Every structure is written in structure tokens, then in C-alpha cells.
Coordinates of C-alpha atoms and ligand atoms in Angstrom, one line a residue:
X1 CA 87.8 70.6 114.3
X2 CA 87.9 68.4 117.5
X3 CA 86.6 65.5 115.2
X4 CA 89.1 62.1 115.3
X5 CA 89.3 59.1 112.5
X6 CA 91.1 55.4 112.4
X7 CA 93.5 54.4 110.6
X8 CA 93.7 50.7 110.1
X9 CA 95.7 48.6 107.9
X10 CA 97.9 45.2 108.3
X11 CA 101.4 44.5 108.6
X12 CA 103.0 41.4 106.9
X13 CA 103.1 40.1 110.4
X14 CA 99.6 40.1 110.7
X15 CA 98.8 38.5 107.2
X16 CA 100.8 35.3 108.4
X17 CA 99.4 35.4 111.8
X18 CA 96.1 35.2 110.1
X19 CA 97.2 32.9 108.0
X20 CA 98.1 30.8 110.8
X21 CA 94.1 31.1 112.2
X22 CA 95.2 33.8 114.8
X23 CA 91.4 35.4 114.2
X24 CA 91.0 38.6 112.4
X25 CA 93.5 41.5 112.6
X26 CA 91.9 44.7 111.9
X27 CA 88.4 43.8 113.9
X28 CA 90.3 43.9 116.7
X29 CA 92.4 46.8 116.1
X30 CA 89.2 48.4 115.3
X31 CA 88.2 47.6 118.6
X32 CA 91.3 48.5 120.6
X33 CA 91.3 52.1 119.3
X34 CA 87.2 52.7 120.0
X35 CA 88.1 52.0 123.4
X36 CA 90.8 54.3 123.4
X37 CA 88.4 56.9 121.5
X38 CA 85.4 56.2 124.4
X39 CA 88.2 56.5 127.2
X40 CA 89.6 59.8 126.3
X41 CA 86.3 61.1 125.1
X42 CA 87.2 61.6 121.6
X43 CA 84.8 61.7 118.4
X44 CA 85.3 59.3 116.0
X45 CA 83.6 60.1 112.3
X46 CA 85.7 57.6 110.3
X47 CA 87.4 54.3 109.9
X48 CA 89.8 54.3 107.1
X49 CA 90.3 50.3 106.3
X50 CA 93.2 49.4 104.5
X51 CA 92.2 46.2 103.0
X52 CA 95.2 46.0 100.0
X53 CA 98.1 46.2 101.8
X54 CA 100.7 47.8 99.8
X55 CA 104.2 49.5 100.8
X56 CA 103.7 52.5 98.8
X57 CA 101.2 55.3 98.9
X58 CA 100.5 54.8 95.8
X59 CA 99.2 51.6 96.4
X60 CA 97.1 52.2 100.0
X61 CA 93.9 54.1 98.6
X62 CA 92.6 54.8 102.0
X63 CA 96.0 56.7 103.1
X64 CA 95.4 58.5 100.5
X65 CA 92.2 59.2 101.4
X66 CA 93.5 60.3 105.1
X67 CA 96.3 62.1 103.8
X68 CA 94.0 64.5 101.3
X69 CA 91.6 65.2 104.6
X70 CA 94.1 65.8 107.2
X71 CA 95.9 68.2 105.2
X72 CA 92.4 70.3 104.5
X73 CA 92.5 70.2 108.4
X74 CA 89.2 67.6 109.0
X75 CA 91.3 65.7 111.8
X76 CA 92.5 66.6 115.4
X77 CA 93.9 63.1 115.4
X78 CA 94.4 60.2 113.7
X79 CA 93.9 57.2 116.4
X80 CA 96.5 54.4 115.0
X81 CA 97.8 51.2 116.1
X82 CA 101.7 52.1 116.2
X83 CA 103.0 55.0 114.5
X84 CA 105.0 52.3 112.3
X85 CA 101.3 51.7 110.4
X86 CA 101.0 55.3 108.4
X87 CA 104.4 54.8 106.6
X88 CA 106.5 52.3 105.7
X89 CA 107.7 52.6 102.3
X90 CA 110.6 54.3 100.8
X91 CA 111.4 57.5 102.5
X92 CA 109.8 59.8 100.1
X93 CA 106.8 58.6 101.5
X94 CA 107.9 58.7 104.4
X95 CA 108.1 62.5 104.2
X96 CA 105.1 63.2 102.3
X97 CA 103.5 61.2 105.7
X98 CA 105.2 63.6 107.8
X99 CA 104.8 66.7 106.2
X100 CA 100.7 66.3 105.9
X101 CA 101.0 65.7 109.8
X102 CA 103.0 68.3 110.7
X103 CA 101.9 70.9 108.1
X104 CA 97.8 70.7 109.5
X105 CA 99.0 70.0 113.1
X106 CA 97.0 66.6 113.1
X107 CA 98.1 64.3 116.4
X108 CA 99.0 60.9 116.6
X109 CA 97.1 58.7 119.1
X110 CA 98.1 55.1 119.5
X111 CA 97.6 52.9 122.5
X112 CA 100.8 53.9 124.2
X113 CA 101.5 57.5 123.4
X114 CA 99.9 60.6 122.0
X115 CA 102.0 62.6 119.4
X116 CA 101.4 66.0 119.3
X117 CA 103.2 68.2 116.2
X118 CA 102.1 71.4 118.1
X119 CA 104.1 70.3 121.4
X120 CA 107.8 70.7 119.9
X121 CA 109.6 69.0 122.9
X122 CA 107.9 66.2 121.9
X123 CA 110.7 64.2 120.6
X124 CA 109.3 61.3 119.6
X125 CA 107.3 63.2 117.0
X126 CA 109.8 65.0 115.7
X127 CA 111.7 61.8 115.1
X128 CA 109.1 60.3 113.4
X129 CA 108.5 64.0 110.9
X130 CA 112.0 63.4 110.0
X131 CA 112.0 59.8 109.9
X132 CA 114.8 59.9 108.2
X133 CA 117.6 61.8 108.9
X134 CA 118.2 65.4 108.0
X135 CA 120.6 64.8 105.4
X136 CA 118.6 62.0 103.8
X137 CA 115.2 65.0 103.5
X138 CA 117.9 67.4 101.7
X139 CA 118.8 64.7 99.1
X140 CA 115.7 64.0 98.5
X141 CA 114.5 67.5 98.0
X142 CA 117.7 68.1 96.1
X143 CA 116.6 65.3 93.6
X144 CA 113.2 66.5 93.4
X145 CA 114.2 70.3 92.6
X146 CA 116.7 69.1 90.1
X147 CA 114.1 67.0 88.6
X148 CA 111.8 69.8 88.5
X149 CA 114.7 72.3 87.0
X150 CA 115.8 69.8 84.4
X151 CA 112.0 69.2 83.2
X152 CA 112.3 72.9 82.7
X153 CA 115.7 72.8 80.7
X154 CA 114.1 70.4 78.3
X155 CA 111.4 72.9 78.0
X156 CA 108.3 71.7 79.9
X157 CA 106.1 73.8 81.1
X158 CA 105.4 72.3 85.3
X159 CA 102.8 75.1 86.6
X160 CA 99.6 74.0 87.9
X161 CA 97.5 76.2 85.5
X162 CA 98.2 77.4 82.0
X163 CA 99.0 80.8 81.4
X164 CA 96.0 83.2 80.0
X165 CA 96.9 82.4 76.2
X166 CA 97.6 78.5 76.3
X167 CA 96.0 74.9 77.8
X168 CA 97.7 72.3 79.2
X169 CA 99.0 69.6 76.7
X170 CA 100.5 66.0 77.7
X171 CA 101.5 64.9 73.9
X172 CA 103.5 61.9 75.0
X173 CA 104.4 60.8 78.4
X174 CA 106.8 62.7 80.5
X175 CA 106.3 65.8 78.5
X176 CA 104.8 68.6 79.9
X177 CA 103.7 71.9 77.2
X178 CA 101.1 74.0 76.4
X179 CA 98.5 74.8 73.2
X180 CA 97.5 77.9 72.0
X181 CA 94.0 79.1 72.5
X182 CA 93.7 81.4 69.3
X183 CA 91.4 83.5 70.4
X184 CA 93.1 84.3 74.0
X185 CA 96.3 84.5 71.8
X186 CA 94.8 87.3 69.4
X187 CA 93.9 89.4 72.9
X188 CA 97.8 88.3 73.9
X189 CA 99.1 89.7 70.7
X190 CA 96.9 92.9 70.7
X191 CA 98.5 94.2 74.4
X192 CA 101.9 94.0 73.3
X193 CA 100.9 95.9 70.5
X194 CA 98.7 98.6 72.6
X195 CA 102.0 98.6 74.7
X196 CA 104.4 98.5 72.4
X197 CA 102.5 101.9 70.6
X198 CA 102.1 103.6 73.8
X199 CA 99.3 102.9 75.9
X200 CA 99.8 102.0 79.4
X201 CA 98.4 98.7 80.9
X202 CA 94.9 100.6 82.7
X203 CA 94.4 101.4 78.9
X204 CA 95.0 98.2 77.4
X205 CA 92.8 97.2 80.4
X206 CA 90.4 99.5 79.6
X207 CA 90.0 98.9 75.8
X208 CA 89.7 95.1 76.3
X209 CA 86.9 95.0 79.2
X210 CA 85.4 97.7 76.5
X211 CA 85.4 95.5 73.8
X212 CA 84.1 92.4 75.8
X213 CA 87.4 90.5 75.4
X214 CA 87.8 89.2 79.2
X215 CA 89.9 87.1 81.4
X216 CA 89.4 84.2 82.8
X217 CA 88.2 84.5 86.4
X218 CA 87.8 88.1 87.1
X219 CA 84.9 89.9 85.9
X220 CA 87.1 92.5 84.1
X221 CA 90.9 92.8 83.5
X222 CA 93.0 95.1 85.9
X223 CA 96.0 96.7 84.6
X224 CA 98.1 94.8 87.2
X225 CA 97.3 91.4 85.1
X226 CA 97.9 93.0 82.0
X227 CA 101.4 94.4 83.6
X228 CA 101.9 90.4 84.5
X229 CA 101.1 89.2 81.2
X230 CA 103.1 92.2 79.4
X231 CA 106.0 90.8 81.3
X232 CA 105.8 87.0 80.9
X233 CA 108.8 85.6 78.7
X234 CA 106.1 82.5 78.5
X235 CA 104.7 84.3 75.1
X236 CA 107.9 84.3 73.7
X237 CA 108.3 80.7 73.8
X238 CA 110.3 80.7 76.6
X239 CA 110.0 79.2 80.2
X240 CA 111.4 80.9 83.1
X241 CA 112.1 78.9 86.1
X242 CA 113.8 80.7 89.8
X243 CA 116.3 78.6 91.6
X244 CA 118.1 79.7 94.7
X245 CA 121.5 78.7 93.3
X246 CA 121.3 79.7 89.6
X247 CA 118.8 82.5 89.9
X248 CA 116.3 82.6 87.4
X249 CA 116.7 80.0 84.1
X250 CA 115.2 81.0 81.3
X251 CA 114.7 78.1 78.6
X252 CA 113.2 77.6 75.0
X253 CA 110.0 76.1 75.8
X254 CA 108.3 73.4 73.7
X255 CA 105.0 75.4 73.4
X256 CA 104.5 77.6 70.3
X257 CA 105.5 81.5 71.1
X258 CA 102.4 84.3 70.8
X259 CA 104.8 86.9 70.0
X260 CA 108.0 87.3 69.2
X261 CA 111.4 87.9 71.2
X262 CA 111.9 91.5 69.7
X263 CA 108.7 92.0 70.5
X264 CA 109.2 90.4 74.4
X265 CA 112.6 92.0 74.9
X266 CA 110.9 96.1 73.7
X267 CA 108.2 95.0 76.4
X268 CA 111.0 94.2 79.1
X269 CA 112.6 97.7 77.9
X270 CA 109.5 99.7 78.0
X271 CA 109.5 98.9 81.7
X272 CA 112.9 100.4 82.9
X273 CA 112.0 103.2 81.0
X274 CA 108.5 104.0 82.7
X275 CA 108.8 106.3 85.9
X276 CA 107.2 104.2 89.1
X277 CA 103.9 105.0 88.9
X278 CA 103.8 105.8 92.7
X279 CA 104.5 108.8 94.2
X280 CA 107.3 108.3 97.7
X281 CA 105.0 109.1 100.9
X282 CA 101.8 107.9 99.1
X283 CA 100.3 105.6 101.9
X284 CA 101.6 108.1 104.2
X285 CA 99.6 110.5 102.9
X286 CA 96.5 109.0 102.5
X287 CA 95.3 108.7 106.4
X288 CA 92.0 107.0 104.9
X289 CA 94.1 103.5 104.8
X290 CA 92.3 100.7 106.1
X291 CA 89.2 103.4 106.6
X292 CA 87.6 104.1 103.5
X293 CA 86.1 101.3 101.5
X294 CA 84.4 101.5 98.2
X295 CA 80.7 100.5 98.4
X296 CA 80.3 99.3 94.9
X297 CA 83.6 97.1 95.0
X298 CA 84.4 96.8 98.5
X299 CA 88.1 97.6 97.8
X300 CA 89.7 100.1 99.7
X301 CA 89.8 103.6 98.1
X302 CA 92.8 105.3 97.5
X303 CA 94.4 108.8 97.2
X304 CA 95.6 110.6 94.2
X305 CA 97.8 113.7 95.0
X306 CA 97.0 116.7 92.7
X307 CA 100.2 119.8 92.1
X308 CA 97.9 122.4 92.8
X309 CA 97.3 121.1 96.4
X310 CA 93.4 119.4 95.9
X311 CA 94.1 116.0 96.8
X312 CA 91.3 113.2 95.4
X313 CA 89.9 110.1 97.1
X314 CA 89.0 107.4 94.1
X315 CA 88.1 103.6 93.6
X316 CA 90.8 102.8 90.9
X317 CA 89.3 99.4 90.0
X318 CA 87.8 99.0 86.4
X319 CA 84.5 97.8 87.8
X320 CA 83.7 101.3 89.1
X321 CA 84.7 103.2 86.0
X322 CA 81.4 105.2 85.9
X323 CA 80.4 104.0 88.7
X324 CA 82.4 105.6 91.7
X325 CA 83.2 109.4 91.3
X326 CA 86.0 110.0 93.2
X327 CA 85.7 113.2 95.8
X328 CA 88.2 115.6 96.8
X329 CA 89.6 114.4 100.2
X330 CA 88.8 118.4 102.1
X331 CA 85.0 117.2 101.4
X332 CA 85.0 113.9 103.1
X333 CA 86.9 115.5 105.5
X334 CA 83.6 118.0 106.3
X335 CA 81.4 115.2 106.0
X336 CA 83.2 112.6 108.5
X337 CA 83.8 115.7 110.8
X338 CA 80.0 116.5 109.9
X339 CA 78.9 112.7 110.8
X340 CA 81.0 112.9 114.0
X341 CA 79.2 115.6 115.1
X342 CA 75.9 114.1 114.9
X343 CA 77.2 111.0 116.2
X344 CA 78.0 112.9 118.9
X345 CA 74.7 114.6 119.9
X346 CA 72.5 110.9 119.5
X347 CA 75.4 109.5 122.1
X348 CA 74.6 112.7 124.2
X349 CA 70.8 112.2 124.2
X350 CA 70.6 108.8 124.6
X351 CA 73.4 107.9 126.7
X352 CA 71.0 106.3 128.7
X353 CA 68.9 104.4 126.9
X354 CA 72.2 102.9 125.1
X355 CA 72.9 101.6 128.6
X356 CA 70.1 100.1 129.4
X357 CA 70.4 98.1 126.0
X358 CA 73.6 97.1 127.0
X359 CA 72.3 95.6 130.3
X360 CA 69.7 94.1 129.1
X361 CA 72.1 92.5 126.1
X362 CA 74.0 91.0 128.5
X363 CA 71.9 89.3 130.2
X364 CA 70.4 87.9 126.9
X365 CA 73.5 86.7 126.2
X366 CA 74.6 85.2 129.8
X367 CA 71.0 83.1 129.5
X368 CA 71.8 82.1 125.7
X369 CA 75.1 80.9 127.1
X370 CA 73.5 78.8 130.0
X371 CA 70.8 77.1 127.1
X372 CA 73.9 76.0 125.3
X373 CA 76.1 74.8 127.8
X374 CA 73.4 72.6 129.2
X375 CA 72.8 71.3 125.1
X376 CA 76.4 70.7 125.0
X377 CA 76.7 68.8 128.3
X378 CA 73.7 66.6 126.9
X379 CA 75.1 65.8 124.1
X380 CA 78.6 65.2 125.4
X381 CA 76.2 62.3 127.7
X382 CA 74.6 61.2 124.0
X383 CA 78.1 60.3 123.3
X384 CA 79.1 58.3 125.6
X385 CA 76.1 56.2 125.2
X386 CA 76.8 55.9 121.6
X387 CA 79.7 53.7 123.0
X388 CA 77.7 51.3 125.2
X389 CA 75.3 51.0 122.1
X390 CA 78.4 49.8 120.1
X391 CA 79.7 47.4 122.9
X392 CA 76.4 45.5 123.3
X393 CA 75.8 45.3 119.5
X394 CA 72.7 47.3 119.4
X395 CA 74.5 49.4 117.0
X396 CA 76.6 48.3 113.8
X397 CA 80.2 50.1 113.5
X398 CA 78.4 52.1 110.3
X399 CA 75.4 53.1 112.4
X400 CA 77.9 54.4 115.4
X401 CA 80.1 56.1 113.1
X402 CA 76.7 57.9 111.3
X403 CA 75.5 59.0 114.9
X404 CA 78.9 60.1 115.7
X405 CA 79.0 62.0 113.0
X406 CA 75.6 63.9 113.4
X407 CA 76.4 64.2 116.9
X408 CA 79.9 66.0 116.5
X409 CA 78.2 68.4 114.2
X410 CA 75.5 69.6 116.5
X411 CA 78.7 69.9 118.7
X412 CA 80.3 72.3 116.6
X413 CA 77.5 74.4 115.6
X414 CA 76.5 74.5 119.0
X415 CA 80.6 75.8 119.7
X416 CA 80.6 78.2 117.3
X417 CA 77.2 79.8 118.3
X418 CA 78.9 80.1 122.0
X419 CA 82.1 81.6 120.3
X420 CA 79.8 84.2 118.5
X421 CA 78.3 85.1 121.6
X422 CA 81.8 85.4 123.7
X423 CA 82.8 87.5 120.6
X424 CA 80.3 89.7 120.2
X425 CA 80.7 90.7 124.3
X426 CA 84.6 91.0 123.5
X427 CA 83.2 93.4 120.4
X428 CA 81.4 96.0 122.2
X429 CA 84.5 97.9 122.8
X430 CA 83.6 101.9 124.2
X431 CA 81.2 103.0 126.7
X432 CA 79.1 105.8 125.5
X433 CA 80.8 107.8 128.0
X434 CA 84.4 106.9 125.9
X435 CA 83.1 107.6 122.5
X436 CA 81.9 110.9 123.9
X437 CA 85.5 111.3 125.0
X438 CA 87.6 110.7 122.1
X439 CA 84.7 112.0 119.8
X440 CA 85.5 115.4 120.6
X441 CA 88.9 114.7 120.9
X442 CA 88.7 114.2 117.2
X443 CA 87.0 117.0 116.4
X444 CA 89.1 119.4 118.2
X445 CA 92.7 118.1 116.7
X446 CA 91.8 116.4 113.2
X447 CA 92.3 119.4 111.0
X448 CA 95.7 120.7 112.5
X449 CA 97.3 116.7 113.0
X450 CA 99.6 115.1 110.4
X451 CA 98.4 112.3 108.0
X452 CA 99.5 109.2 110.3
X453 CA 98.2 111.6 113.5
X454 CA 95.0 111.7 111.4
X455 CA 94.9 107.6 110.8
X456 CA 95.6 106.5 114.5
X457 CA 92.4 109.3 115.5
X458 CA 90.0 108.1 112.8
X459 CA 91.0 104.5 113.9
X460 CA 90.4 104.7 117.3
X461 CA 86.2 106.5 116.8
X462 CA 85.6 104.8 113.6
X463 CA 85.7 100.7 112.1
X464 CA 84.6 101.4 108.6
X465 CA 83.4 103.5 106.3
X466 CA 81.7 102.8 102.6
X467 CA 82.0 105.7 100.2
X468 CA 79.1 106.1 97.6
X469 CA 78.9 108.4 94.8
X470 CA 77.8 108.2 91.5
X471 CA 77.1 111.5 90.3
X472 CA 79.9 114.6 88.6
X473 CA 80.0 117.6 90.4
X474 CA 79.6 120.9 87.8
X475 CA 79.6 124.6 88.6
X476 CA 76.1 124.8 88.6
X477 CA 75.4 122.0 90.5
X478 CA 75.6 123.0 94.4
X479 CA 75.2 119.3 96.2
X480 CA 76.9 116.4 95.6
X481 CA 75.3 113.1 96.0
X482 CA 78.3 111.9 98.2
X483 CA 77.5 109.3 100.8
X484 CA 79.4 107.6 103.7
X485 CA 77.9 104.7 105.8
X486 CA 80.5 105.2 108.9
X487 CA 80.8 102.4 111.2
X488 CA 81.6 104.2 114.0
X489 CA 83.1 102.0 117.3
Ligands
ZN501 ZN1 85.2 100.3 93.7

């Protein structure tokens, strides 16, 4: 991100100068800031023109424009006249102006004086984030909360996306509700009846993925969803809205309710009657945290405590029903202990040999580095020549900005290859020698060290490890098709 744009737009002051024949305003600001751009060796890819010239947001297109890329974070800087030119309108703009600044970190450049958000002695800047002054921010939230908590009141529904069940409706201006969508609403209607009979949310889960009925995003429905919709006041025609200073409103709601309010409040009560599902100590226990990963799903597998002492390792997620067989944890115990082991004797025979590759990667590396250091340097001289190009009209403003453009990517890609490489020297963390070290180290203290004991060892021999298995163990069975792929460090 080390790419820099224009902003350009006229004052009033500059209308009636040109008015007066005083030549035209924003070809020369245009200029002023390319030379500020070609003395401090910054990369320009855009000019944002403001040709309507318009006190509000609202009307300036191009700020909009700006605003919507510097807060995804396209800008270093934004090169400007005077600080005065990105806002001047009422103060709300004024903040939303600030905020986008501050918020992604973008700089200010104008011909005098370089505001940077990130530098917070830099007064200047912060005068011109506030703007306005504190008090005047507050009210202005103030109004905009209350706004937002009255819409509620009246029974609007203001989130950005419609609950699982509804769509987004706008039946006359200023009104905000939602529609049903009957056949989300019959899969609404048949989990508070699953629930209200019984069956917990991984079964309501369960029985929809089963019968095809699925959300919107995910592939399959988790019981924390369900849990989310189970609990949602929304399906009783109601619209729940947190404040700080009333705590949490709950309104009738203009949208039609799924189910109803007996039905909403048994749900709510079902809840404080169900135990907390887990067990005090759980993550404690389970010393494969952050370890052991699920091959199939990639989520992390986790640990279900059994009375009679046989503790299980499983994938919980409904995409691996069937899929993942969970293990007991005493077996991947064996089989990490087992994989250490072996990991141990290939370090042991070729010790040497890993060396040597090491060497040799280095050097690889150190003459990669040198090929793109000179590429940079030449293109760093490709830029400045852009410049002169410009100056003596051999190039048109849209042709500069193009080559700029193509230029500042080969930058960056040429960047982030040197990154990789500085990372990947950073990554190879132990010698062989090391490993060898705490290998055994492991091996000798795993089995009498406590869960967390257990964690920091695995941790410190071992990045990652994917657990496969597909098939049921049975008494007459003998081996199990368990698999790890260990990652070791
Ligand atoms: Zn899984």
C-alpha cells in the first residue's frame, strides 16, 4: 500500500477567480501536487476531479469515490491542496471525512505540511479529525443513536441483512421492515417445534442438513446458528435493540411474527433450564488446543471427557458426521510419541545433509534477494522518468497515471516476493541439533506432565497436525486407519 492519489476540487474562490479570466484552477493544482508527488518520490495512480462543486458529500461524487477506497485501505496518502478542500460542509460530514482518515491511517499531503494519523503528536491532525469540537462529535452521535433507537421504537427493522426467515422490505419511505420467505419460515417454525419437544439444537441441526433444508451461506447448519435463531425475539414479531443507557429495548416490530410469543418466551425458558453444555477445565484439559486440526474440515478438533476415564478426540462439525471418527486421545498419544520417534532417528541420520540444504538455501535466497533489489532500484529510476515524460508533454496525464499504475504494481509484487523470502529465513526456526534436543526432551516427560505442561512441549517440537480417520474401530478389527500429518518445527 505505498500507492498515493489527488484530490482536486474548487473552492467558491476559485470559481470567481476564473470567472474573472484568472486561467484554470484545477490544471494547475493538478500540477502543483505532481511536483510535490515527483519531489518526495511518491506514486501517484489517481486523480480524483471534482468537477460539480457541491458542499455536501452527497453532492461531490468523486469524494465519495476517495472516501469508499481509502477506507478499504488503497491510499498511503491523499496529496491535496489545503486540508480545507476534503470537507467543508456541515459537520457531520465533517466527521464522516475524519473518521475514513483516521480509521485506515491514510495521510494528508498538501504543499505545506504532511498529516500523519499514525503520528499522534501531530496536532494539527488531530484538530482537523475532530474538526469540530468534542462536544459538538457527542451531539451528533447522540442524535444519530437516538435516531437509530427511535426507528427501532416505531418498529423498523435497521440491520444490514435480514434475518434467516425474512427479506428486506422498504413499503413506503422512511420505513424500514421485513417479509416472510415461506419456505425459510416453515424451517423457522419446525426448530421451535423440534426444541420446544425436546431435541437439542445439534439435532435440529442434524435433522434439517438431513432433509436438505439448508442455510443460507454455510454448506450445512451448525447447532450454534440454530441456538441463535432459537433465541431471536425477531420471530416473534419483535425487534430488540442494545443501548448503553436503557439496556436492551425490545419493540413490536412492523414485520409479521413466524411464531408466536408463548412459543418465544418456552424457548427463552428452555434455555435457563439446560445445564451448560461444557464441562469447567475443558480447554484445560484438552492439551491438543491449537495442535490438532481436522483434515476434512480444517477446524480444530476437540476433546470429549468420558466418566470411565477414556477421553475422545472428535471433529464436532456437521460436515464430518461420517466422515471424521473421533479417536481416543491415549492412541494419538502413541502415535505422536510414535511419529516423534521417527522424526527423531531421520534428524539423527541426516543431520548432515539437512545442513548442507540449509547452506545452500541461504545462499539461494541471499542471490534471489540481490536480483530483486537491483529490479526494484530500476524501477524506482522508471519512475522518475515517468515524471520528465509528463513535464515535456511526451505523455498525457491518463498515460502517466496508466504507467504509474503498472509500475507501482510490479513494485509491490516485487516487495512482497522480498518479504516472502526475509520470512521464510525468519521461519526456519531450530537447528537439527535443537530439534534433537527438545525431541527427546518430549519423549522423556510427555506422559508424566499435566495437560498445559503437555501443550507448551507439543508446541515447542510440533506447528500442526491434521487428523484423518474415516473408519470404526470393532473388536475384531486390530488396526485402525488413524492418520496424522505432523508438521513438526
Ligand atoms: Zn472436521
Amino acid at each position: 500500500m505505498n500507492a498515493y492519489c489527488i484530490y482536486l476540487r474548487k473552492s467558491r474562490a476559485d470559481a470567481e477567480a476564473e470567472a474573472r479570466g484568472e486561467g484554470e484552477t484545477l490544471a494547475r493544482h493538478e500540477h502543483t501536487l505532481l511536483d510535490l508527488a515527483k519531489r518526495q518520490n511518491l506514486t501517484i495512480t489517481c486523480i480524483y476531479r471534482e468537477i460539480v462543486s457541491g458542499d455536501s458529500i452527497a453532492a461531490r461524487p468523486q469524494m465519495q469515490q476517495m472516501l469508499q477506497d481509502i477506507t478499504d485501505g488503497k491510499y498511503a496518502g491523499v496529496l491535496v491542496m489545503e486540508i480545507e478542500r476534503l470537507a467543508r460542509g456541515d459537520t457531520i460530514d465533517q466527521g464522516v471525512v475524519a473518521q475514513a482518515f483516521r480509521e485506515s491511517g491514510t495521510k494528508i499531503l498538501t504543499p505545506i505540511k504532511t498529516y500523519d494519523p499514525n503520528n499522534e503528536f501531530d496536532e494539527e491532525y488531530f484538530e482537523f479529525s475532530l474538526f469540530m469540537s468534542r462536544r459538538e462529535y457527542k451531539t451528533i452521535k447522540r442524535r444519530m443513536q437516538a435516531g437509530r433507537a427511535a426507528s427501532v421504537k416505531e418498529g423498523n427493522y435497521i440491520g444490514t441483512n435480514p434475518p434467516y426467515g425474512y427479506r428486506k422490505v422498504q413499503p413506503e419511505p422512511k420505513v424500514k421492515t421485513l417479509e416472510i420467505v415461506p419456505e425459510e419460515a416453515e424451517a423457522i417454525r419446525m426448530m421451535f417445534e423440534m426444541y420446544l419437544s425436546g431435541d437439542g439444537a445439534r439435532a435440529i441441526a442434524a435433522r434439517l442438513n438431513q432433509l436438505q433444508i439448508l442455510p443460507r451461506k454455510a454448506a450445512m447448519w451448525e447447532p450454534v446458528s440454530v441456538r441463535k435463531i432459537l433465541h431471536n425475539p425477531i420471530y416473534a414479531g419483535k425487534i430488540e435493540w442494545h443501548t448503553k443507557k436503557d439496556g436492551t429495548i425490545l419493540a413490536d416490530g412492523r414485520h409479521p411474527a413466524i411464531i408466536s410469543w408463548e412459543q418465544y418466551q418456552q424457548s427463552i425458558e428452555r434455555r435457563k433450564q439446560t445445564a451448560p453444555q461444557v464441562p469447567t477445565g475443558y480447554t484445560t484439559q484438552n492439551y491438543y488446543h491449537g495442535i490438532l486440526f481436522c483434515a476434512n474440515c480444517g477446524h480444530q478438533m476437540k476433546r470429549r471427557p468420558a466418566a470411565n476415564g477414556t477421553a475422545h478426540m472428535l471433529c464436532r462439525r456437521n460436515e464430518c458426521r461420517g466422515k471424521v471418527v473421533s479417536s481416543t486421545v491415549k492412541k494419538i498419544d502413541e502415535a505422536v510419541l510414535e511419529a516423534i520417534r521417527y522424526r527423531m532417528q531421520e534428524l539423527m541420520l541426516c543431520k548432515d545433509t539437512i545442513r548442507q540444504d540449509e547452506t545452500h538455501k541461504k545462499e539461494t535466497a541471499k542471490r534471489q534477494r540481490a536480483k530483486i533489489e537491483k529490479a526494484l532500484e530500476k524501477l524506482q529510476h522508471q519512475k522518475e522518468k515517468l515524471h520528465t515524460l509528463l513535464e515535456t508533454d511526451v505523455y498525457t496525464v491518463e498515460v502517466f497515471l496508466e504507467r504509474s499504475k503498472i509500475i507501482q504494481q510490479q513494485i509491490e509484487a516485487l516487495e512482497a516476493e522480498l518479504g516472502a523470502i526475509q520470512h521464510e529465513a525468519e521461519a526456519q526456526g531450530l537447528s537439527p541439533e535443537q530439534s534433537l534436543l527438545w525431541l527427546q526432551y518430549v519423549l522423556d516427560n510427555f506422559l508424566g506432565a499435566t495437560p498445559e505442561q503437555k501443550n507448551q512441549m507439543l508446541r515447542k517440537v510440533i506447528r500442526r497436525i491434521e487428523y484423518r480417520k474415516t473408519q470404526r474401530m470393532c473388536y475384531r478389527k486390530q488396526d485402525s486407519d488413524l492418520s496424522l500429518h505432523i508438521d513438526f518445527l
